[in-house]
Amino acid sequence: MTLDGRPPVLDGSVRVWVAGRPLGGADALAARFAAAGPDGVGDWPGDWALVARRAGDDRLWVAVDAFAGVPLFVRADVATTDPTSLRGPPDREGMRQQLAARFDDPWRTLYDGVWRVPAGHGGALGHPRDLRRIFVPRGGDPNLRAVLQRAVDERLPEGEVWLALSGGLDSSALAACLEGPRLRTTTNAFPGWTADERPFAHAVAARVGAPLVPVDSRGLDPFEVLDLLAPFPPVLVNHHLNLALMAPGRTLYTGFGGDEVVGHGFDVVRQRMAEGRPVRGLLDAVALAARYRHARASFPHELQRWLREAGGAWLRPPTAQQLRERRVARLTHPLLARSREEQILMARSRGTRLEMPFLDPRVAAAVIELPASVRCRRGRTRAHLRSAFAGELPRSILDRTRKADLSQSFHARFHEGLSKRLPLLDAVVEEGLVTASWVDRACDTDPVTHPEVAAELWRAAGIGRFLVSQ
């Protein structure tokens, strides 16, 4: 037994193989696993996966880090980070879930009998679904500034460090943590588009004294990503934006994960209701609708969404335990790990090392127990992150609440890219996953007014590529 040909890092009554870059080193992680089992490594920082054998135990033990920085795939009692070595017949149900972007079964892949070990899970293989969640976020050091700085510093390479500035708060906070002569920054530029975030990126780069290298991303082809993530195509659109910022030998920091890990202001309305403060909850709903929305979302649309949230909580106020479970569920949603998996594989194809400090279990621990009054103030989510970096970032960033609408980057070249890959859709029709009439109607649909149809066509092309490569 080996893991992708690696020798064991611990060779005794417990043999442990480690893939990835656990903070503190593979030897330390293996020793902890040998002493405490899967539950003992559930909150171990870094990007890693491990497999182990115990003397006198025929079972194979596995564990994956909190946010699946190293994807691990299993078939029977074999585990690997390369699913092509476990190749099996296509799984129709897995392809249906892929097409619909469903995450109710994060174990499933597109190969029958090949399973993905979900983020933060571990245990002994039997049926893969017998594995349990070993990452359970608990309260930790509340000094968010210091915790995030440590998560950044412990991942620093030698030489230049690049940061992808999105114009938002999360990547800007990383700029403050990375400030120094080795830092270089880059950003997606969309000259003439409303999604152009260069003014915000320039403000942050100037504040930390780092050069900014914008990349004109208007001509990016979202279908290119399908060819980089074989054998499994991506579920999530917009990964092509990261592709433009990657380069061989580059270490690229991104603020990915900040929304889910730090942005736990989303349940503030429910918490107000649980506290018996319905008026404050309704005022917060109005403030959130006014401030926290994407560029094209209207105030009435957002207000309706937040009032539904308030109304449900008013009729049935949640308990403190239910609120916590809701936060943990959002933090550990399979969508987050799957998106990270796709970005990491894409970076590997470009020879880029990708770092996402917000996806560190210690950062999650710093914020998971914070009350709503700290996490959200006057309609501004991530109030605790704004406070932690007050004085270090421009006011234009600290006061910002809206997000740019990046959908145009997907739609701009959609039909051009689709026309080159129409033969791939024939394979999806032959497999019975969609009908020819659906393909015809979907291809004639405007991707701007019906983005969900465009995304489904994009995923269908990815499934077609998977099928024809088998």
CSV table of C-alpha atoms in Angstrom, one decimal:
chain,number,residue,atom,x,y,z
A,1,MET,CA,0.0,0.0,0.0
A,2,THR,CA,1.2,3.5,-0.9
A,3,LEU,CA,-0.4,6.8,-1.6
A,4,ASP,CA,0.5,7.8,-5.2
A,5,GLY,CA,3.8,6.0,-4.9
A,6,ARG,CA,4.9,7.9,-1.8
A,7,PRO,CA,6.8,6.2,1.0
A,8,PRO,CA,5.2,6.3,4.5
A,9,VAL,CA,6.2,9.2,6.6
A,10,LEU,CA,5.5,7.1,9.7
A,11,ASP,CA,6.4,3.4,9.6
A,12,GLY,CA,5.6,1.4,12.7
A,13,SER,CA,2.5,-0.1,14.3
A,14,VAL,CA,0.6,2.6,12.4
A,15,ARG,CA,1.8,3.4,8.9
A,16,VAL,CA,0.8,6.8,7.5
A,17,TRP,CA,1.2,8.3,4.1
A,18,VAL,CA,0.6,12.1,3.6
A,19,ALA,CA,0.0,14.1,0.5
A,20,GLY,CA,0.1,17.9,0.3
A,21,ARG,CA,1.5,20.5,2.6
A,22,PRO,CA,0.3,20.3,6.2
A,23,LEU,CA,1.5,23.1,8.4
A,24,GLY,CA,4.1,21.9,10.8
A,25,GLY,CA,5.1,19.1,8.4
A,26,ALA,CA,3.9,15.7,7.4
A,27,ASP,CA,5.8,13.9,10.2
A,28,ALA,CA,3.9,16.0,12.9
A,29,LEU,CA,0.6,15.3,11.2
A,30,ALA,CA,1.3,11.6,11.0
A,31,ALA,CA,2.3,11.4,14.6
A,32,ARG,CA,-0.9,13.2,15.7
A,33,PHE,CA,-3.0,10.8,13.6
A,34,ALA,CA,-1.2,7.8,15.1
A,35,ALA,CA,-1.8,9.1,18.6
A,36,ALA,CA,-5.4,10.4,18.3
A,37,GLY,CA,-6.9,9.0,15.1
A,38,PRO,CA,-8.9,11.0,12.6
A,39,ASP,CA,-10.7,13.2,15.1
A,40,GLY,CA,-7.3,14.4,16.4
A,41,VAL,CA,-6.4,15.9,13.0
A,42,GLY,CA,-9.8,17.3,12.0
A,43,ASP,CA,-8.6,20.9,12.6
A,44,TRP,CA,-5.0,20.5,11.5
A,45,PRO,CA,-4.1,23.5,9.2
A,46,GLY,CA,-2.8,23.2,5.7
A,47,ASP,CA,-3.6,21.4,2.5
A,48,TRP,CA,-3.3,17.7,3.0
A,49,ALA,CA,-4.8,14.2,2.8
A,50,LEU,CA,-3.6,11.1,4.5
A,51,VAL,CA,-4.2,7.3,4.5
A,52,ALA,CA,-3.0,4.9,7.2
A,53,ARG,CA,-2.9,1.3,8.1
A,54,ARG,CA,-2.9,-0.1,11.7
A,55,ALA,CA,-1.2,-3.3,12.6
A,56,GLY,CA,-3.7,-6.1,12.9
A,57,ASP,CA,-6.4,-4.0,11.2
A,58,ASP,CA,-7.3,-4.8,7.5
A,59,ARG,CA,-9.1,-1.5,7.1
A,60,LEU,CA,-7.7,1.5,5.3
A,61,TRP,CA,-8.0,4.8,7.3
A,62,VAL,CA,-8.3,8.1,5.5
A,63,ALA,CA,-8.6,11.8,6.4
A,64,VAL,CA,-8.8,15.1,4.5
A,65,ASP,CA,-8.2,18.6,5.7
A,66,ALA,CA,-11.0,20.9,6.7
A,67,PHE,CA,-11.5,22.5,3.2
A,68,ALA,CA,-10.1,19.7,0.9
A,69,GLY,CA,-6.9,21.4,-0.2
A,70,VAL,CA,-5.8,18.0,-1.4
A,71,PRO,CA,-8.7,16.0,-3.0
A,72,LEU,CA,-8.7,12.3,-2.1
A,73,PHE,CA,-10.5,9.6,-4.1
A,74,VAL,CA,-11.2,6.0,-3.0
A,75,ARG,CA,-12.4,2.8,-4.6
A,76,ALA,CA,-12.9,-0.2,-2.4
A,77,ASP,CA,-9.7,-0.1,-0.2
A,78,VAL,CA,-7.6,2.0,-2.6
A,79,ALA,CA,-7.0,5.7,-2.1
A,80,THR,CA,-5.3,8.2,-4.4
A,81,THR,CA,-5.2,11.9,-5.3
A,82,ASP,CA,-5.4,10.9,-9.0
A,83,PRO,CA,-8.8,9.6,-9.9
A,84,THR,CA,-7.7,8.6,-13.4
A,85,SER,CA,-5.9,5.6,-11.8
A,86,LEU,CA,-9.2,4.4,-10.4
A,87,ARG,CA,-11.1,4.8,-13.7
A,88,GLY,CA,-14.4,3.0,-14.0
A,89,PRO,CA,-17.5,3.1,-16.0
A,90,PRO,CA,-19.4,6.4,-16.0
A,91,ASP,CA,-21.9,7.0,-13.2
A,92,ARG,CA,-25.2,8.3,-14.6
A,93,GLU,CA,-26.4,9.7,-11.3
A,94,GLY,CA,-23.1,11.5,-10.8
A,95,MET,CA,-23.4,13.1,-14.2
A,96,ARG,CA,-27.0,14.1,-13.4
A,97,GLN,CA,-25.8,15.8,-10.2
A,98,GLN,CA,-23.0,17.5,-12.1
A,99,LEU,CA,-25.4,18.8,-14.8
A,100,ALA,CA,-27.7,20.3,-12.1
A,101,ALA,CA,-24.8,21.5,-9.9
A,102,ARG,CA,-26.3,19.6,-7.0
A,103,PHE,CA,-24.2,19.1,-3.9
A,104,ASP,CA,-26.5,16.9,-1.8
A,105,ASP,CA,-24.1,14.0,-2.4
A,106,PRO,CA,-20.5,15.3,-2.2
A,107,TRP,CA,-19.1,11.8,-2.2
A,108,ARG,CA,-20.1,11.0,-5.7
A,109,THR,CA,-17.9,11.4,-8.8
A,110,LEU,CA,-18.5,10.7,-12.5
A,111,TYR,CA,-17.0,7.2,-12.2
A,112,ASP,CA,-19.2,4.4,-10.9
A,113,GLY,CA,-17.6,3.1,-7.6
A,114,VAL,CA,-15.1,5.9,-7.3
A,115,TRP,CA,-15.9,8.2,-4.4
A,116,ARG,CA,-14.5,11.6,-3.3
A,117,VAL,CA,-13.7,11.9,0.4
A,118,PRO,CA,-15.4,15.2,1.3
A,119,ALA,CA,-13.6,18.0,3.0
A,120,GLY,CA,-13.1,17.6,6.7
A,121,HIS,CA,-14.0,13.9,6.7
A,122,GLY,CA,-12.2,10.8,7.9
A,123,GLY,CA,-12.4,7.3,9.3
A,124,ALA,CA,-12.0,3.7,8.2
A,125,LEU,CA,-13.1,2.7,4.7
A,126,GLY,CA,-15.9,0.3,4.5
A,127,HIS,CA,-18.6,1.9,2.4
A,128,PRO,CA,-17.2,5.4,1.9
A,129,ARG,CA,-20.3,7.0,3.4
A,130,ASP,CA,-19.4,5.5,6.7
A,131,LEU,CA,-16.8,8.1,7.1
A,132,ARG,CA,-17.7,10.9,9.5
A,133,ARG,CA,-17.1,14.6,9.7
A,134,ILE,CA,-13.9,15.2,11.7
A,135,PHE,CA,-13.7,19.0,11.2
A,136,VAL,CA,-16.2,20.6,13.6
A,137,PRO,CA,-15.5,24.4,14.0
A,138,ARG,CA,-15.2,25.5,17.6
A,139,GLY,CA,-14.4,28.8,19.2
A,140,GLY,CA,-10.7,29.8,19.2
A,141,ASP,CA,-8.5,32.9,19.4
A,142,PRO,CA,-10.9,35.8,18.7
A,143,ASN,CA,-8.1,38.1,17.5
A,144,LEU,CA,-9.0,37.8,13.9
A,145,ARG,CA,-6.2,40.1,12.7
A,146,ALA,CA,-3.5,38.1,14.4
A,147,VAL,CA,-5.0,34.7,13.3
A,148,LEU,CA,-5.2,35.8,9.7
A,149,GLN,CA,-1.7,37.2,9.8
A,150,ARG,CA,-0.4,33.8,11.1
A,151,ALA,CA,-2.3,31.9,8.4
A,152,VAL,CA,-0.6,34.2,5.8
A,153,ASP,CA,2.9,34.0,7.2
A,154,GLU,CA,3.0,30.3,7.6
A,155,ARG,CA,2.4,29.9,3.9
A,156,LEU,CA,5.0,32.3,2.7
A,157,PRO,CA,7.4,31.0,0.0
A,158,GLU,CA,10.8,32.3,-0.8
A,159,GLY,CA,11.0,35.1,-3.4
A,160,GLU,CA,8.1,37.1,-4.8
A,161,VAL,CA,4.6,36.7,-3.5
A,162,TRP,CA,1.6,37.6,-5.7
A,163,LEU,CA,-1.8,38.6,-4.5
A,164,ALA,CA,-5.0,38.6,-6.6
A,165,LEU,CA,-6.9,41.8,-5.7
A,166,SER,CA,-10.6,41.5,-6.4
A,167,GLY,CA,-11.5,45.0,-5.1
A,168,GLY,CA,-13.3,43.5,-2.1
A,169,LEU,CA,-12.5,43.4,1.6
A,170,ASP,CA,-11.1,39.9,1.8
A,171,SER,CA,-8.3,40.2,-0.7
A,172,SER,CA,-7.6,43.7,0.6
A,173,ALA,CA,-7.1,42.4,4.1
A,174,LEU,CA,-4.6,39.9,2.8
A,175,ALA,CA,-2.7,42.8,1.2
A,176,ALA,CA,-2.3,44.3,4.6
A,177,CYS,CA,-1.0,41.0,5.9
A,178,LEU,CA,1.4,40.5,3.0
A,179,GLU,CA,2.7,44.1,2.9
A,180,GLY,CA,6.4,44.2,2.1
A,181,PRO,CA,9.0,44.5,-0.7
A,182,ARG,CA,8.3,41.0,-2.0
A,183,LEU,CA,4.7,41.6,-2.7
A,184,ARG,CA,3.3,42.0,-6.2
A,185,THR,CA,-0.4,42.4,-6.9
A,186,THR,CA,-2.6,41.7,-9.9
A,187,THR,CA,-6.2,42.0,-10.8
A,188,ASN,CA,-8.7,41.1,-13.5
A,189,ALA,CA,-9.3,44.3,-15.6
A,190,PHE,CA,-12.5,44.8,-17.7
A,191,PRO,CA,-12.0,48.2,-19.4
A,192,GLY,CA,-15.3,49.7,-20.2
A,193,TRP,CA,-17.4,47.2,-18.2
A,194,THR,CA,-19.2,47.9,-15.0
A,195,ALA,CA,-17.3,45.0,-13.4
A,196,ASP,CA,-14.0,46.8,-13.7
A,197,GLU,CA,-12.5,46.8,-10.2
A,198,ARG,CA,-9.2,48.5,-11.0
A,199,PRO,CA,-9.9,51.7,-9.0
A,200,PHE,CA,-10.4,49.6,-5.8
A,201,ALA,CA,-7.4,47.4,-6.6
A,202,HIS,CA,-5.2,50.5,-7.3
A,203,ALA,CA,-6.2,52.1,-4.0
A,204,VAL,CA,-5.2,49.0,-2.0
A,205,ALA,CA,-2.0,48.4,-3.9
A,206,ALA,CA,-1.0,52.0,-3.4
A,207,ARG,CA,-1.8,51.8,0.3
A,208,VAL,CA,0.6,48.8,0.8
A,209,GLY,CA,3.2,50.1,-1.6
A,210,ALA,CA,3.0,47.2,-4.0
A,211,PRO,CA,3.0,47.3,-7.8
A,212,LEU,CA,-0.2,46.4,-9.5
A,213,VAL,CA,-0.3,44.4,-12.8
A,214,PRO,CA,-3.8,44.4,-14.3
A,215,VAL,CA,-4.7,41.6,-16.7
A,216,ASP,CA,-7.3,42.5,-19.4
A,217,SER,CA,-9.8,39.6,-18.9
A,218,ARG,CA,-12.5,40.6,-21.4
A,219,GLY,CA,-11.4,38.0,-23.9
A,220,LEU,CA,-11.2,35.0,-21.5
A,221,ASP,CA,-12.9,31.8,-22.8
A,222,PRO,CA,-14.8,30.0,-19.9
A,223,PHE,CA,-14.8,26.8,-21.9
A,224,GLU,CA,-10.9,26.6,-21.7
A,225,VAL,CA,-11.3,25.5,-18.1
A,226,LEU,CA,-13.1,22.3,-19.2
A,227,ASP,CA,-9.9,21.1,-20.9
A,228,LEU,CA,-7.8,21.8,-17.8
A,229,LEU,CA,-9.7,19.8,-15.1
A,230,ALA,CA,-9.9,16.3,-16.7
A,231,PRO,CA,-11.1,13.8,-15.9
A,232,PHE,CA,-13.9,15.6,-13.9
A,233,PRO,CA,-15.2,18.9,-15.4
A,234,PRO,CA,-15.9,21.9,-13.2
A,235,VAL,CA,-19.3,22.5,-11.6
A,236,LEU,CA,-18.8,26.3,-11.0
A,237,VAL,CA,-18.4,29.0,-13.6
A,238,ASN,CA,-16.0,31.9,-13.4
A,239,HIS,CA,-12.9,29.9,-12.6
A,240,HIS,CA,-11.4,31.3,-15.9
A,241,LEU,CA,-11.0,34.6,-14.0
A,242,ASN,CA,-8.3,33.0,-11.8
A,243,LEU,CA,-6.7,31.4,-14.8
A,244,ALA,CA,-5.8,34.8,-16.2
A,245,LEU,CA,-3.8,35.6,-13.1
A,246,MET,CA,-1.8,32.4,-12.9
A,247,ALA,CA,1.7,31.9,-14.2
A,248,PRO,CA,4.4,29.1,-14.0
A,249,GLY,CA,6.3,29.3,-10.7
A,250,ARG,CA,4.1,31.9,-9.2
A,251,THR,CA,2.7,31.7,-5.7
A,252,LEU,CA,-0.7,33.4,-5.8
A,253,TYR,CA,-2.7,34.4,-2.7
A,254,THR,CA,-6.4,34.9,-3.1
A,255,GLY,CA,-9.2,36.0,-0.7
A,256,PHE,CA,-11.3,33.0,-1.7
A,257,GLY,CA,-13.4,31.7,1.2
A,258,GLY,CA,-13.8,34.9,3.0
A,259,ASP,CA,-17.5,35.1,2.2
A,260,GLU,CA,-18.2,31.8,3.8
A,261,VAL,CA,-15.7,31.8,6.7
A,262,VAL,CA,-15.8,35.4,7.8
A,263,GLY,CA,-19.0,36.6,6.3
A,264,HIS,CA,-21.3,35.1,8.9
A,265,GLY,CA,-23.5,38.2,9.0
A,266,PHE,CA,-26.1,36.4,6.9
A,267,ASP,CA,-27.9,35.0,9.8
A,268,VAL,CA,-28.0,38.2,11.8
A,269,VAL,CA,-31.8,38.6,11.2
A,270,ARG,CA,-32.5,35.2,12.7
A,271,GLN,CA,-30.3,35.9,15.7
A,272,ARG,CA,-32.2,39.1,16.4
A,273,MET,CA,-35.4,37.2,16.4
A,274,ALA,CA,-34.0,34.5,18.7
A,275,GLU,CA,-32.9,37.3,21.1
A,276,GLY,CA,-36.5,38.5,21.2
A,277,ARG,CA,-35.7,41.8,19.3
A,278,PRO,CA,-38.0,41.6,16.2
A,279,VAL,CA,-37.9,45.4,15.5
A,280,ARG,CA,-34.1,45.4,15.5
A,281,GLY,CA,-34.2,42.3,13.2
A,282,LEU,CA,-36.5,44.1,10.7
A,283,LEU,CA,-34.3,47.2,10.8
A,284,ASP,CA,-31.3,45.0,10.1
A,285,ALA,CA,-33.2,43.3,7.2
A,286,VAL,CA,-33.8,46.8,5.6
A,287,ALA,CA,-30.2,47.8,6.1
A,288,LEU,CA,-28.8,44.6,4.7
A,289,ALA,CA,-31.1,44.9,1.6
A,290,ALA,CA,-29.9,48.4,1.0
A,291,ARG,CA,-26.2,47.7,1.4
A,292,TYR,CA,-25.4,44.0,0.8
A,293,ARG,CA,-26.3,43.1,-2.7
A,294,HIS,CA,-24.7,42.4,-6.1
A,295,ALA,CA,-24.5,45.2,-8.6
A,296,ARG,CA,-27.7,44.3,-10.6
A,297,ALA,CA,-29.9,43.3,-7.6
A,298,SER,CA,-32.5,45.9,-6.8
A,299,PHE,CA,-33.4,47.0,-3.3
A,300,PRO,CA,-37.0,45.6,-3.5
A,301,HIS,CA,-35.6,42.2,-4.6
A,302,GLU,CA,-33.1,42.0,-1.8
A,303,LEU,CA,-35.6,43.4,0.8
A,304,GLN,CA,-38.1,40.6,-0.1
A,305,ARG,CA,-35.3,38.0,0.5
A,306,TRP,CA,-34.4,39.4,3.9
A,307,LEU,CA,-38.0,39.8,5.0
A,308,ARG,CA,-38.6,36.2,4.2
A,309,GLU,CA,-35.7,35.4,6.4
A,310,ALA,CA,-37.1,37.6,9.2
A,311,GLY,CA,-40.7,36.3,8.8
A,312,GLY,CA,-39.6,32.6,9.1
A,313,ALA,CA,-37.6,33.4,12.2
A,314,TRP,CA,-40.4,35.5,13.7
A,315,LEU,CA,-42.8,32.6,13.4
A,316,ARG,CA,-40.4,30.1,14.7
A,317,PRO,CA,-37.4,31.7,16.5
A,318,PRO,CA,-34.3,29.5,16.3
A,319,THR,CA,-32.5,28.3,19.3
A,320,ALA,CA,-28.8,29.2,19.9
A,321,GLN,CA,-27.9,25.6,18.9
A,322,GLN,CA,-29.8,25.9,15.7
A,323,LEU,CA,-28.1,29.2,14.8
A,324,ARG,CA,-24.7,27.6,15.4
A,325,GLU,CA,-25.6,24.6,13.3
A,326,ARG,CA,-26.7,26.9,10.6
A,327,ARG,CA,-23.3,28.7,10.6
A,328,VAL,CA,-21.4,25.5,10.7
A,329,ALA,CA,-23.4,24.2,7.7
A,330,ARG,CA,-22.7,27.3,5.7
A,331,LEU,CA,-19.0,27.1,6.6
A,332,THR,CA,-18.7,23.4,5.7
A,333,HIS,CA,-21.0,23.4,2.6
A,334,PRO,CA,-19.6,21.0,-0.1
A,335,LEU,CA,-19.8,23.9,-2.6
A,336,LEU,CA,-16.9,25.6,-0.9
A,337,ALA,CA,-14.6,22.6,-1.0
A,338,ARG,CA,-15.6,21.7,-4.6
A,339,SER,CA,-14.8,25.2,-5.8
A,340,ARG,CA,-11.5,25.0,-4.1
A,341,GLU,CA,-10.7,21.6,-5.6
A,342,GLU,CA,-11.4,23.0,-9.1
A,343,GLN,CA,-9.2,26.0,-8.5
A,344,ILE,CA,-6.3,24.0,-7.1
A,345,LEU,CA,-6.3,21.6,-10.0
A,346,MET,CA,-6.5,24.5,-12.5
A,347,ALA,CA,-3.5,26.1,-10.8
A,348,ARG,CA,-1.5,22.9,-10.9
A,349,SER,CA,-2.1,22.8,-14.7
A,350,ARG,CA,-0.5,26.2,-14.9
A,351,GLY,CA,2.4,25.5,-12.5
A,352,THR,CA,1.0,28.0,-10.0
A,353,ARG,CA,0.9,27.5,-6.2
A,354,LEU,CA,-2.4,28.8,-4.9
A,355,GLU,CA,-2.8,30.0,-1.3
A,356,MET,CA,-6.2,30.7,0.4
A,357,PRO,CA,-5.5,31.8,4.0
A,358,PHE,CA,-9.2,32.3,4.8
A,359,LEU,CA,-9.6,28.6,4.4
A,360,ASP,CA,-7.7,27.9,7.6
A,361,PRO,CA,-9.5,26.1,10.4
A,362,ARG,CA,-8.0,28.6,12.9
A,363,VAL,CA,-9.6,31.5,11.0
A,364,ALA,CA,-12.9,29.7,11.1
A,365,ALA,CA,-12.5,29.1,14.9
A,366,ALA,CA,-11.8,32.8,15.4
A,367,VAL,CA,-15.2,33.8,14.1
A,368,ILE,CA,-17.6,30.9,14.5
A,369,GLU,CA,-18.9,31.9,18.0
A,370,LEU,CA,-19.0,35.7,17.5
A,371,PRO,CA,-22.5,37.2,18.1
A,372,ALA,CA,-24.4,39.0,15.4
A,373,SER,CA,-23.7,42.4,16.9
A,374,VAL,CA,-20.0,41.9,16.2
A,375,ARG,CA,-20.4,40.3,12.8
A,376,CYS,CA,-22.9,42.8,11.2
A,377,ARG,CA,-23.5,46.5,11.9
A,378,ARG,CA,-25.8,48.9,10.1
A,379,GLY,CA,-26.2,46.6,7.2
A,380,ARG,CA,-22.4,45.9,6.8
A,381,THR,CA,-21.5,42.3,7.0
A,382,ARG,CA,-18.0,41.2,8.1
A,383,ALA,CA,-18.0,44.1,10.6
A,384,HIS,CA,-15.4,42.2,12.7
A,385,LEU,CA,-13.0,42.0,9.7
A,386,ARG,CA,-13.5,45.7,8.9
A,387,SER,CA,-12.7,46.6,12.5
A,388,ALA,CA,-9.7,44.3,12.5
A,389,PHE,CA,-8.1,46.2,9.6
A,390,ALA,CA,-9.4,49.7,10.4
A,391,GLY,CA,-6.5,52.2,9.7
A,392,GLU,CA,-4.7,49.7,7.4
A,393,LEU,CA,-7.0,49.9,4.4
A,394,PRO,CA,-8.5,52.7,2.3
A,395,ARG,CA,-11.9,53.9,3.5
A,396,SER,CA,-13.3,53.0,0.0
A,397,ILE,CA,-12.6,49.4,0.8
A,398,LEU,CA,-13.6,49.4,4.5
A,399,ASP,CA,-17.0,51.1,3.7
A,400,ARG,CA,-17.8,49.0,0.6
A,401,THR,CA,-20.7,46.6,0.8
A,402,ARG,CA,-21.7,45.8,-2.8
A,403,LYS,CA,-20.1,43.2,-5.1
A,404,ALA,CA,-19.2,43.6,-8.7
A,405,ASP,CA,-21.3,41.6,-11.2
A,406,LEU,CA,-18.8,39.4,-13.0
A,407,SER,CA,-21.3,37.5,-15.1
A,408,GLN,CA,-20.4,39.5,-18.3
A,409,SER,CA,-17.0,37.8,-18.2
A,410,PHE,CA,-18.8,34.5,-18.7
A,411,HIS,CA,-21.4,35.7,-21.2
A,412,ALA,CA,-19.1,37.7,-23.5
A,413,ARG,CA,-17.6,34.7,-25.2
A,414,PHE,CA,-20.2,32.1,-24.3
A,415,HIS,CA,-21.7,31.5,-27.8
A,416,GLU,CA,-18.3,31.6,-29.5
A,417,GLY,CA,-16.9,29.0,-27.1
A,418,LEU,CA,-20.0,26.9,-27.3
A,419,SER,CA,-20.0,26.8,-31.1
A,420,LYS,CA,-16.6,25.0,-31.0
A,421,ARG,CA,-17.8,22.4,-28.6
A,422,LEU,CA,-21.3,21.6,-29.9
A,423,PRO,CA,-20.1,18.0,-30.8
A,424,LEU,CA,-19.6,17.4,-27.1
A,425,LEU,CA,-23.3,17.9,-26.5
A,426,ASP,CA,-24.1,15.0,-28.8
A,427,ALA,CA,-22.4,12.6,-26.4
A,428,VAL,CA,-24.6,14.0,-23.5
A,429,VAL,CA,-27.7,13.5,-25.7
A,430,GLU,CA,-26.7,9.9,-26.5
A,431,GLU,CA,-26.2,9.2,-22.8
A,432,GLY,CA,-29.8,10.3,-22.3
A,433,LEU,CA,-28.9,13.1,-19.8
A,434,VAL,CA,-30.5,15.8,-22.0
A,435,THR,CA,-32.6,15.8,-25.1
A,436,ALA,CA,-31.7,17.2,-28.5
A,437,SER,CA,-34.6,19.6,-28.3
A,438,TRP,CA,-33.4,20.9,-25.0
A,439,VAL,CA,-30.0,21.5,-26.5
A,440,ASP,CA,-31.5,23.4,-29.4
A,441,ARG,CA,-33.7,25.6,-27.1
A,442,ALA,CA,-30.8,26.2,-24.7
A,443,CYS,CA,-28.4,27.2,-27.5
A,444,ASP,CA,-30.9,29.8,-28.7
A,445,THR,CA,-31.4,31.3,-25.2
A,446,ASP,CA,-29.8,34.6,-24.3
A,447,PRO,CA,-27.2,33.9,-21.6
A,448,VAL,CA,-27.6,37.3,-20.1
A,449,THR,CA,-31.3,37.0,-19.3
A,450,HIS,CA,-31.1,33.3,-18.5
A,451,PRO,CA,-27.7,32.7,-17.0
A,452,GLU,CA,-28.8,29.5,-15.4
A,453,VAL,CA,-29.4,27.9,-18.8
A,454,ALA,CA,-26.0,29.1,-20.0
A,455,ALA,CA,-24.3,27.5,-17.0
A,456,GLU,CA,-26.1,24.2,-17.5
A,457,LEU,CA,-25.0,24.2,-21.2
A,458,TRP,CA,-21.4,24.8,-20.0
A,459,ARG,CA,-21.6,21.9,-17.6
A,460,ALA,CA,-23.2,19.7,-20.3
A,461,ALA,CA,-20.2,20.5,-22.5
A,462,GLY,CA,-17.9,19.5,-19.7
A,463,ILE,CA,-19.8,16.2,-19.2
A,464,GLY,CA,-19.6,15.6,-23.0
A,465,ARG,CA,-15.8,16.1,-22.8
A,466,PHE,CA,-15.6,13.5,-20.0
A,467,LEU,CA,-17.7,11.0,-22.0
A,468,VAL,CA,-15.7,11.3,-25.2
A,469,SER,CA,-12.4,10.9,-23.4
A,470,GLN,CA,-13.4,7.6,-21.8
